[in-house]
Amino acid sequence: MKMRAFLLIALIIGGMYTMIETINDFKEKSFAEFIDTVDTEFAMLTFTKPMMHGFPAETWSIDDENKVDELLQFLENYHVKKLKPEEIDPDDNIDELTISLRDSEGNNITIVIAENLIIQNSLLYYEIVDGPLDVDWIVRFFVSNKS
């Protein structure tokens, strides 16, 4: 009987912990907190300029750690919130200006500028809640890194 009570209490505690973690997962957090949960060192930026007037999409990459740090420092001014599955458009074809951060293991975070959206490994979607992003800064950063 004591064993059943112990297992029941353990199950209740485990369920409460999972519920609290789920609630915290969808709360607004600073970009610095978000990037800490990713727990990786990004080494490369990939810029994608969408197709315009029949010209193909343009993509280029840089692997300058200083530029990666510059972008991350800029993004630390913002807060993000994880989107719930029902808030994500499964048919959303993203054909916009994007910046992707990649690490040596292939993990990536894509920032969709016009939609104030961050996509982690093509699975987890985050909304920039105190956006829009400073487009002037983004354009200067984009142009200064165009190769």
CSV table of N, CA and C in Angstrom, one decimal:
chain,number,residue,atom,x,y,z
A,1,MET,N,0.8,-1.2,0.0
A,1,MET,CA,0.0,0.0,0.0
A,1,MET,C,0.9,1.3,0.0
A,2,LYS,N,1.9,1.3,0.8
A,2,LYS,CA,2.8,2.4,0.9
A,2,LYS,C,3.5,2.6,-0.5
A,3,MET,N,3.8,1.5,-1.1
A,3,MET,CA,4.5,1.6,-2.4
A,3,MET,C,3.6,2.3,-3.5
A,4,ARG,N,2.3,1.9,-3.5
A,4,ARG,CA,1.4,2.5,-4.4
A,4,ARG,C,1.2,4.0,-4.1
A,5,ALA,N,1.2,4.4,-2.9
A,5,ALA,CA,1.1,5.8,-2.5
A,5,ALA,C,2.3,6.6,-2.9
A,6,PHE,N,3.5,6.0,-2.7
A,6,PHE,CA,4.7,6.6,-3.2
A,6,PHE,C,4.8,6.8,-4.7
A,7,LEU,N,4.3,5.8,-5.4
A,7,LEU,CA,4.3,5.8,-6.9
A,7,LEU,C,3.3,6.9,-7.4
A,8,LEU,N,2.2,7.0,-6.7
A,8,LEU,CA,1.2,8.0,-7.1
A,8,LEU,C,1.7,9.4,-6.8
A,9,ILE,N,2.4,9.6,-5.7
A,9,ILE,CA,2.9,10.9,-5.4
A,9,ILE,C,4.0,11.3,-6.4
A,10,ALA,N,4.9,10.3,-6.7
A,10,ALA,CA,5.9,10.5,-7.7
A,10,ALA,C,5.3,10.9,-9.1
A,11,LEU,N,4.3,10.2,-9.5
A,11,LEU,CA,3.6,10.5,-10.7
A,11,LEU,C,3.0,11.9,-10.7
A,12,ILE,N,2.4,12.3,-9.6
A,12,ILE,CA,1.8,13.6,-9.5
A,12,ILE,C,2.9,14.7,-9.6
A,13,ILE,N,4.0,14.5,-8.9
A,13,ILE,CA,5.1,15.4,-8.9
A,13,ILE,C,5.7,15.5,-10.3
A,14,GLY,N,5.8,14.4,-11.0
A,14,GLY,CA,6.3,14.4,-12.4
A,14,GLY,C,5.4,15.1,-13.3
A,15,GLY,N,4.1,14.9,-13.2
A,15,GLY,CA,3.1,15.6,-14.0
A,15,GLY,C,3.1,17.1,-13.8
A,16,MET,N,3.2,17.5,-12.5
A,16,MET,CA,3.3,18.9,-12.2
A,16,MET,C,4.5,19.6,-12.8
A,17,TYR,N,5.7,18.9,-12.7
A,17,TYR,CA,6.9,19.4,-13.3
A,17,TYR,C,6.8,19.6,-14.8
A,18,THR,N,6.2,18.6,-15.5
A,18,THR,CA,6.1,18.6,-16.9
A,18,THR,C,5.1,19.8,-17.3
A,19,MET,N,4.1,20.0,-16.5
A,19,MET,CA,3.1,21.0,-16.8
A,19,MET,C,3.8,22.4,-16.7
A,20,ILE,N,4.5,22.6,-15.6
A,20,ILE,CA,5.2,23.9,-15.4
A,20,ILE,C,6.2,24.1,-16.5
A,21,GLU,N,7.0,23.1,-16.9
A,21,GLU,CA,8.0,23.3,-17.9
A,21,GLU,C,7.3,23.7,-19.2
A,22,THR,N,6.1,23.1,-19.5
A,22,THR,CA,5.4,23.4,-20.8
A,22,THR,C,4.9,24.8,-20.7
A,23,ILE,N,4.4,25.3,-19.6
A,23,ILE,CA,3.9,26.6,-19.5
A,23,ILE,C,5.1,27.6,-19.6
A,24,ASN,N,6.2,27.3,-19.0
A,24,ASN,CA,7.4,28.2,-19.1
A,24,ASN,C,8.0,28.2,-20.5
A,25,ASP,N,7.8,27.1,-21.2
A,25,ASP,CA,8.3,27.0,-22.6
A,25,ASP,C,7.7,28.1,-23.5
A,26,PHE,N,6.4,28.4,-23.3
A,26,PHE,CA,5.7,29.3,-24.2
A,26,PHE,C,5.6,30.7,-23.6
A,27,LYS,N,6.3,31.0,-22.6
A,27,LYS,CA,6.4,32.4,-22.0
A,27,LYS,C,7.4,33.2,-22.8
A,28,GLU,N,7.2,34.5,-22.8
A,28,GLU,CA,8.1,35.4,-23.4
A,28,GLU,C,9.4,35.4,-22.7
A,29,LYS,N,10.5,35.4,-23.5
A,29,LYS,CA,11.9,35.5,-22.9
A,29,LYS,C,12.8,36.3,-23.7
A,30,SER,N,13.8,36.8,-23.1
A,30,SER,CA,14.8,37.6,-23.9
A,30,SER,C,15.5,36.7,-24.9
A,31,PHE,N,16.0,37.4,-25.9
A,31,PHE,CA,16.7,36.6,-26.9
A,31,PHE,C,18.0,35.9,-26.3
A,32,ALA,N,18.6,36.6,-25.3
A,32,ALA,CA,19.7,35.9,-24.7
A,32,ALA,C,19.3,34.7,-24.0
A,33,GLU,N,18.2,34.6,-23.3
A,33,GLU,CA,17.7,33.4,-22.7
A,33,GLU,C,17.4,32.3,-23.7
A,34,PHE,N,16.8,32.8,-24.8
A,34,PHE,CA,16.5,31.8,-25.9
A,34,PHE,C,17.8,31.2,-26.5
A,35,ILE,N,18.8,32.0,-26.7
A,35,ILE,CA,20.0,31.5,-27.3
A,35,ILE,C,20.8,30.6,-26.4
A,36,ASP,N,20.6,30.9,-25.1
A,36,ASP,CA,21.2,30.0,-24.1
A,36,ASP,C,20.6,28.6,-24.1
A,37,THR,N,19.3,28.5,-24.4
A,37,THR,CA,18.7,27.2,-24.4
A,37,THR,C,19.1,26.4,-25.7
A,38,VAL,N,19.6,27.1,-26.7
A,38,VAL,CA,20.0,26.4,-27.9
A,38,VAL,C,21.4,25.7,-27.6
A,39,ASP,N,22.2,26.4,-26.8
A,39,ASP,CA,23.4,25.8,-26.3
A,39,ASP,C,24.4,25.3,-27.4
A,40,THR,N,24.7,26.3,-28.3
A,40,THR,CA,25.6,26.0,-29.4
A,40,THR,C,26.4,27.3,-29.8
A,41,GLU,N,27.5,27.1,-30.4
A,41,GLU,CA,28.3,28.2,-30.9
A,41,GLU,C,28.1,28.3,-32.4
A,42,PHE,N,27.5,29.4,-32.8
A,42,PHE,CA,27.3,29.6,-34.2
A,42,PHE,C,28.5,30.1,-34.9
A,43,ALA,N,28.8,29.5,-36.1
A,43,ALA,CA,30.1,29.9,-36.7
A,43,ALA,C,29.9,30.5,-38.1
A,44,MET,N,28.6,30.4,-38.6
A,44,MET,CA,28.4,30.9,-40.0
A,44,MET,C,27.1,31.6,-40.1
A,45,LEU,N,27.1,32.7,-40.9
A,45,LEU,CA,25.8,33.4,-41.3
A,45,LEU,C,25.5,33.1,-42.8
A,46,THR,N,24.3,32.8,-43.1
A,46,THR,CA,23.9,32.7,-44.5
A,46,THR,C,22.8,33.7,-44.8
A,47,PHE,N,23.0,34.5,-45.7
A,47,PHE,CA,22.0,35.5,-46.1
A,47,PHE,C,21.3,35.0,-47.4
A,48,THR,N,20.0,35.2,-47.4
A,48,THR,CA,19.2,34.8,-48.5
A,48,THR,C,18.3,36.0,-48.9
A,49,LYS,N,18.5,36.4,-50.1
A,49,LYS,CA,17.7,37.5,-50.7
A,49,LYS,C,16.7,36.9,-51.6
A,50,PRO,N,15.4,37.1,-51.5
A,50,PRO,CA,14.4,36.4,-52.2
A,50,PRO,C,14.4,36.7,-53.7
A,51,MET,N,13.7,35.9,-54.5
A,51,MET,CA,13.6,36.1,-55.9
A,51,MET,C,12.9,37.4,-56.2
A,52,MET,N,13.4,38.2,-57.1
A,52,MET,CA,12.7,39.4,-57.5
A,52,MET,C,12.7,39.6,-59.0
A,53,HIS,N,11.5,39.9,-59.5
A,53,HIS,CA,11.3,40.2,-60.9
A,53,HIS,C,12.0,39.2,-61.8
A,54,GLY,N,11.8,38.0,-61.5
A,54,GLY,CA,12.3,36.9,-62.4
A,54,GLY,C,13.8,36.5,-62.1
A,55,PHE,N,14.5,37.3,-61.3
A,55,PHE,CA,15.9,37.0,-61.0
A,55,PHE,C,15.9,35.9,-59.9
A,56,PRO,N,16.7,34.9,-60.0
A,56,PRO,CA,16.8,33.9,-58.9
A,56,PRO,C,17.1,34.4,-57.6
A,57,ALA,N,16.8,33.6,-56.5
A,57,ALA,CA,17.1,34.0,-55.2
A,57,ALA,C,18.6,34.0,-55.0
A,58,GLU,N,19.1,35.0,-54.3
A,58,GLU,CA,20.6,35.1,-54.1
A,58,GLU,C,20.9,34.7,-52.7
A,59,THR,N,22.0,33.9,-52.5
A,59,THR,CA,22.4,33.4,-51.2
A,59,THR,C,23.9,33.5,-51.1
A,60,TRP,N,24.4,33.9,-50.0
A,60,TRP,CA,25.8,33.9,-49.7
A,60,TRP,C,26.1,33.7,-48.2
A,61,SER,N,27.2,33.2,-47.9
A,61,SER,CA,27.6,32.9,-46.5
A,61,SER,C,28.9,33.5,-46.1
A,62,ILE,N,29.0,33.8,-44.8
A,62,ILE,CA,30.3,34.3,-44.3
A,62,ILE,C,30.5,33.5,-43.0
A,63,ASP,N,31.8,33.3,-42.7
A,63,ASP,CA,32.1,32.5,-41.4
A,63,ASP,C,32.9,33.4,-40.5
A,64,ASP,N,32.7,34.7,-40.4
A,64,ASP,CA,33.4,35.6,-39.6
A,64,ASP,C,32.7,35.6,-38.2
A,65,GLU,N,33.4,35.1,-37.2
A,65,GLU,CA,32.8,35.0,-35.8
A,65,GLU,C,32.4,36.4,-35.3
A,66,ASN,N,33.1,37.4,-35.7
A,66,ASN,CA,32.8,38.8,-35.2
A,66,ASN,C,31.4,39.2,-35.8
A,67,LYS,N,31.1,38.9,-37.0
A,67,LYS,CA,29.9,39.2,-37.6
A,67,LYS,C,28.7,38.4,-37.0
A,68,VAL,N,29.0,37.2,-36.6
A,68,VAL,CA,28.0,36.4,-35.9
A,68,VAL,C,27.7,37.0,-34.6
A,69,ASP,N,28.7,37.4,-33.8
A,69,ASP,CA,28.6,38.0,-32.5
A,69,ASP,C,27.8,39.4,-32.7
A,70,GLU,N,28.1,40.1,-33.7
A,70,GLU,CA,27.5,41.4,-34.0
A,70,GLU,C,26.0,41.2,-34.1
A,71,LEU,N,25.6,40.2,-34.9
A,71,LEU,CA,24.2,39.9,-35.1
A,71,LEU,C,23.5,39.5,-33.8
A,72,LEU,N,24.2,38.6,-33.1
A,72,LEU,CA,23.6,38.1,-31.8
A,72,LEU,C,23.5,39.2,-30.8
A,73,GLN,N,24.4,40.2,-30.7
A,73,GLN,CA,24.3,41.3,-29.8
A,73,GLN,C,23.1,42.2,-30.2
A,74,PHE,N,22.9,42.4,-31.5
A,74,PHE,CA,21.8,43.2,-32.0
A,74,PHE,C,20.5,42.5,-31.5
A,75,LEU,N,20.4,41.2,-31.7
A,75,LEU,CA,19.2,40.5,-31.4
A,75,LEU,C,18.9,40.4,-29.9
A,76,GLU,N,19.9,40.7,-29.1
A,76,GLU,CA,19.7,40.6,-27.6
A,76,GLU,C,18.8,41.8,-27.1
A,77,ASN,N,18.5,42.7,-28.0
A,77,ASN,CA,17.6,43.8,-27.7
A,77,ASN,C,16.1,43.4,-27.8
A,78,TYR,N,15.9,42.2,-28.2
A,78,TYR,CA,14.5,41.7,-28.5
A,78,TYR,C,14.1,40.6,-27.5
A,79,HIS,N,12.8,40.3,-27.5
A,79,HIS,CA,12.3,39.2,-26.7
A,79,HIS,C,11.5,38.3,-27.7
A,80,VAL,N,11.5,37.0,-27.4
A,80,VAL,CA,10.9,36.0,-28.3
A,80,VAL,C,9.8,35.2,-27.5
A,81,LYS,N,8.9,34.6,-28.2
A,81,LYS,CA,7.9,33.8,-27.6
A,81,LYS,C,7.7,32.6,-28.5
A,82,LYS,N,7.8,31.4,-27.9
A,82,LYS,CA,7.6,30.2,-28.8
A,82,LYS,C,6.1,30.1,-29.2
A,83,LEU,N,5.9,29.8,-30.5
A,83,LEU,CA,4.6,29.7,-31.0
A,83,LEU,C,4.0,28.3,-30.8
A,84,LYS,N,2.7,28.3,-30.5
A,84,LYS,CA,2.1,27.0,-30.3
A,84,LYS,C,1.8,26.4,-31.7
A,85,PRO,N,1.7,25.1,-31.8
A,85,PRO,CA,1.5,24.4,-33.1
A,85,PRO,C,0.3,25.0,-33.9
A,86,GLU,N,-0.8,25.4,-33.2
A,86,GLU,CA,-1.9,26.0,-33.9
A,86,GLU,C,-1.7,27.4,-34.5
A,87,GLU,N,-0.6,28.0,-34.0
A,87,GLU,CA,-0.3,29.4,-34.5
A,87,GLU,C,0.7,29.4,-35.7
A,88,ILE,N,1.1,28.2,-36.1
A,88,ILE,CA,2.1,28.1,-37.2
A,88,ILE,C,1.3,27.7,-38.4
A,89,ASP,N,1.6,28.4,-39.5
A,89,ASP,CA,1.0,28.1,-40.8
A,89,ASP,C,1.8,27.0,-41.5
A,90,PRO,N,1.3,25.8,-41.6
A,90,PRO,CA,2.1,24.7,-42.2
A,90,PRO,C,2.3,24.9,-43.7
A,91,ASP,N,1.5,25.8,-44.4
A,91,ASP,CA,1.7,26.0,-45.8
A,91,ASP,C,2.5,27.3,-46.1
A,92,ASP,N,3.2,27.8,-45.1
A,92,ASP,CA,3.9,29.1,-45.2
A,92,ASP,C,5.2,28.9,-46.0
A,93,ASN,N,5.2,29.3,-47.2
A,93,ASN,CA,6.4,29.3,-48.0
A,93,ASN,C,7.2,30.6,-47.8
A,94,ILE,N,8.3,30.5,-47.1
A,94,ILE,CA,9.0,31.7,-46.8
A,94,ILE,C,9.9,32.0,-47.9
A,95,ASP,N,9.6,33.1,-48.6
A,95,ASP,CA,10.4,33.6,-49.7
A,95,ASP,C,10.7,35.0,-49.5
A,96,GLU,N,11.4,35.3,-48.4
A,96,GLU,CA,11.7,36.6,-48.0
A,96,GLU,C,13.1,36.7,-47.6
A,97,LEU,N,13.5,37.9,-47.2
A,97,LEU,CA,14.9,38.2,-46.7
A,97,LEU,C,15.1,37.4,-45.4
A,98,THR,N,16.1,36.6,-45.4
A,98,THR,CA,16.4,35.8,-44.2
A,98,THR,C,17.9,35.8,-43.9
A,99,ILE,N,18.2,35.6,-42.6
A,99,ILE,CA,19.5,35.4,-42.2
A,99,ILE,C,19.5,34.1,-41.4
A,100,SER,N,20.4,33.2,-41.7
A,100,SER,CA,20.5,31.9,-41.0
A,100,SER,C,21.8,31.8,-40.2
A,101,LEU,N,21.7,31.4,-39.0
A,101,LEU,CA,22.9,31.1,-38.2
A,101,LEU,C,23.1,29.6,-38.2
A,102,ARG,N,24.4,29.2,-38.4
A,102,ARG,CA,24.6,27.7,-38.4
A,102,ARG,C,25.8,27.4,-37.5
A,103,ASP,N,25.8,26.3,-36.9
A,103,ASP,CA,26.9,25.8,-36.1
A,103,ASP,C,27.6,24.7,-36.9
A,104,SER,N,28.7,24.2,-36.3
A,104,SER,CA,29.5,23.1,-37.0
A,104,SER,C,28.8,21.8,-37.1
A,105,GLU,N,27.7,21.6,-36.4
A,105,GLU,CA,27.0,20.3,-36.4
A,105,GLU,C,25.7,20.4,-37.3
A,106,GLY,N,25.5,21.5,-37.9
A,106,GLY,CA,24.4,21.6,-38.8
A,106,GLY,C,23.1,22.2,-38.2
A,107,ASN,N,23.2,22.5,-36.9
A,107,ASN,CA,22.0,23.2,-36.3
A,107,ASN,C,21.9,24.6,-36.8
A,108,ASN,N,20.7,25.1,-37.0
A,108,ASN,CA,20.5,26.4,-37.5
A,108,ASN,C,19.3,27.1,-36.9
A,109,ILE,N,19.4,28.5,-37.0
A,109,ILE,CA,18.4,29.4,-36.6
A,109,ILE,C,18.2,30.3,-37.8
A,110,THR,N,17.0,30.4,-38.3
A,110,THR,CA,16.7,31.3,-39.4
A,110,THR,C,15.8,32.4,-38.9
A,111,ILE,N,16.2,33.6,-39.3
A,111,ILE,CA,15.5,34.8,-38.9
A,111,ILE,C,14.8,35.3,-40.1
A,112,VAL,N,13.5,35.3,-40.1
A,112,VAL,CA,12.7,35.9,-41.2
A,112,VAL,C,12.4,37.3,-40.9
A,113,ILE,N,13.0,38.2,-41.6
A,113,ILE,CA,13.0,39.6,-41.2
A,113,ILE,C,11.6,40.2,-41.3
A,114,ALA,N,10.9,40.1,-42.4
A,114,ALA,CA,9.6,40.8,-42.5
A,114,ALA,C,8.5,40.2,-41.6
A,115,GLU,N,8.6,38.9,-41.2
A,115,GLU,CA,7.6,38.3,-40.4
A,115,GLU,C,8.0,38.3,-38.9
A,116,ASN,N,9.1,38.9,-38.5
A,116,ASN,CA,9.6,38.9,-37.2
A,116,ASN,C,9.5,37.5,-36.6
A,117,LEU,N,10.1,36.5,-37.3
A,117,LEU,CA,10.0,35.1,-37.0
A,117,LEU,C,11.4,34.5,-36.9
A,118,ILE,N,11.5,33.6,-35.9
A,118,ILE,CA,12.8,32.9,-35.8
A,118,ILE,C,12.4,31.4,-35.8
A,119,ILE,N,13.1,30.7,-36.7
A,119,ILE,CA,12.8,29.2,-36.9
A,119,ILE,C,14.1,28.5,-36.5
A,120,GLN,N,13.9,27.6,-35.5
A,120,GLN,CA,15.0,26.8,-35.0
A,120,GLN,C,15.0,25.4,-35.6
A,121,ASN,N,16.0,25.0,-36.3
A,121,ASN,CA,16.1,23.7,-37.0
A,121,ASN,C,14.9,23.3,-37.8
A,122,SER,N,14.2,24.2,-38.4
A,122,SER,CA,13.0,24.0,-39.2
A,122,SER,C,11.9,23.4,-38.4
A,123,LEU,N,11.9,23.4,-37.1
A,123,LEU,CA,10.9,22.7,-36.3
A,123,LEU,C,10.2,23.6,-35.3
A,124,LEU,N,11.0,24.4,-34.6
A,124,LEU,CA,10.4,25.3,-33.6
A,124,LEU,C,10.3,26.7,-34.1
A,125,TYR,N,9.2,27.3,-33.9
A,125,TYR,CA,8.9,28.7,-34.4
A,125,TYR,C,8.8,29.6,-33.2
A,126,TYR,N,9.5,30.7,-33.3
A,126,TYR,CA,9.4,31.8,-32.3
A,126,TYR,C,9.1,33.1,-32.9
A,127,GLU,N,8.3,33.9,-32.2
A,127,GLU,CA,7.9,35.2,-32.7
A,127,GLU,C,8.6,36.2,-31.9
A,128,ILE,N,9.1,37.3,-32.6
A,128,ILE,CA,9.8,38.4,-31.9
A,128,ILE,C,8.6,39.3,-31.5
A,129,VAL,N,8.4,39.3,-30.1
A,129,VAL,CA,7.3,40.0,-29.6
A,129,VAL,C,7.4,41.5,-29.5
A,130,ASP,N,8.6,42.1,-29.4
A,130,ASP,CA,8.7,43.5,-29.3
A,130,ASP,C,9.3,44.1,-30.6
A,131,GLY,N,9.0,43.5,-31.7
A,131,GLY,CA,9.4,43.9,-33.0
A,131,GLY,C,8.5,45.0,-33.5
A,132,PRO,N,8.6,45.5,-34.6
A,132,PRO,CA,9.4,44.9,-35.7
A,132,PRO,C,10.9,45.1,-35.5
A,133,LEU,N,11.7,44.3,-36.1
A,133,LEU,CA,13.2,44.4,-36.1
A,133,LEU,C,13.6,45.8,-36.7
A,134,ASP,N,14.7,46.3,-36.2
A,134,ASP,CA,15.2,47.6,-36.7
A,134,ASP,C,15.7,47.3,-38.2
A,135,VAL,N,14.8,47.6,-39.1
A,135,VAL,CA,15.1,47.3,-40.5
A,135,VAL,C,16.3,48.1,-41.0
A,136,ASP,N,16.5,49.3,-40.6
A,136,ASP,CA,17.7,50.1,-41.0
A,136,ASP,C,19.0,49.4,-40.6
A,137,TRP,N,19.0,48.9,-39.4
A,137,TRP,CA,20.2,48.2,-38.9
A,137,TRP,C,20.4,46.9,-39.7
A,138,ILE,N,19.3,46.2,-40.0
A,138,ILE,CA,19.4,44.9,-40.7
A,138,ILE,C,19.9,45.1,-42.1
A,139,VAL,N,19.4,46.2,-42.8
A,139,VAL,CA,19.8,46.5,-44.2
A,139,VAL,C,21.3,46.8,-44.2
A,140,ARG,N,21.7,47.7,-43.3
A,140,ARG,CA,23.2,48.0,-43.2
A,140,ARG,C,24.0,46.8,-43.0
A,141,PHE,N,23.6,45.9,-42.1
A,141,PHE,CA,24.3,44.7,-41.8
A,141,PHE,C,24.3,43.8,-43.0
A,142,PHE,N,23.2,43.7,-43.7
A,142,PHE,CA,23.0,42.9,-44.9
A,142,PHE,C,24.0,43.3,-46.0
A,143,VAL,N,23.9,44.7,-46.3
A,143,VAL,CA,24.7,45.2,-47.3
A,143,VAL,C,26.2,45.2,-47.0
A,144,SER,N,26.6,45.4,-45.8
A,144,SER,CA,28.0,45.4,-45.4
A,144,SER,C,28.6,44.0,-45.5
A,145,ASN,N,27.8,43.0,-45.5
A,145,ASN,CA,28.3,41.6,-45.6
A,145,ASN,C,28.0,40.9,-46.9
A,146,LYS,N,27.5,41.7,-47.9
A,146,LYS,CA,27.3,41.1,-49.2
A,146,LYS,C,28.6,40.9,-49.9
A,147,SER,N,28.7,39.6,-50.3
A,147,SER,CA,30.0,39.3,-51.1
A,147,SER,C,29.8,39.2,-52.5
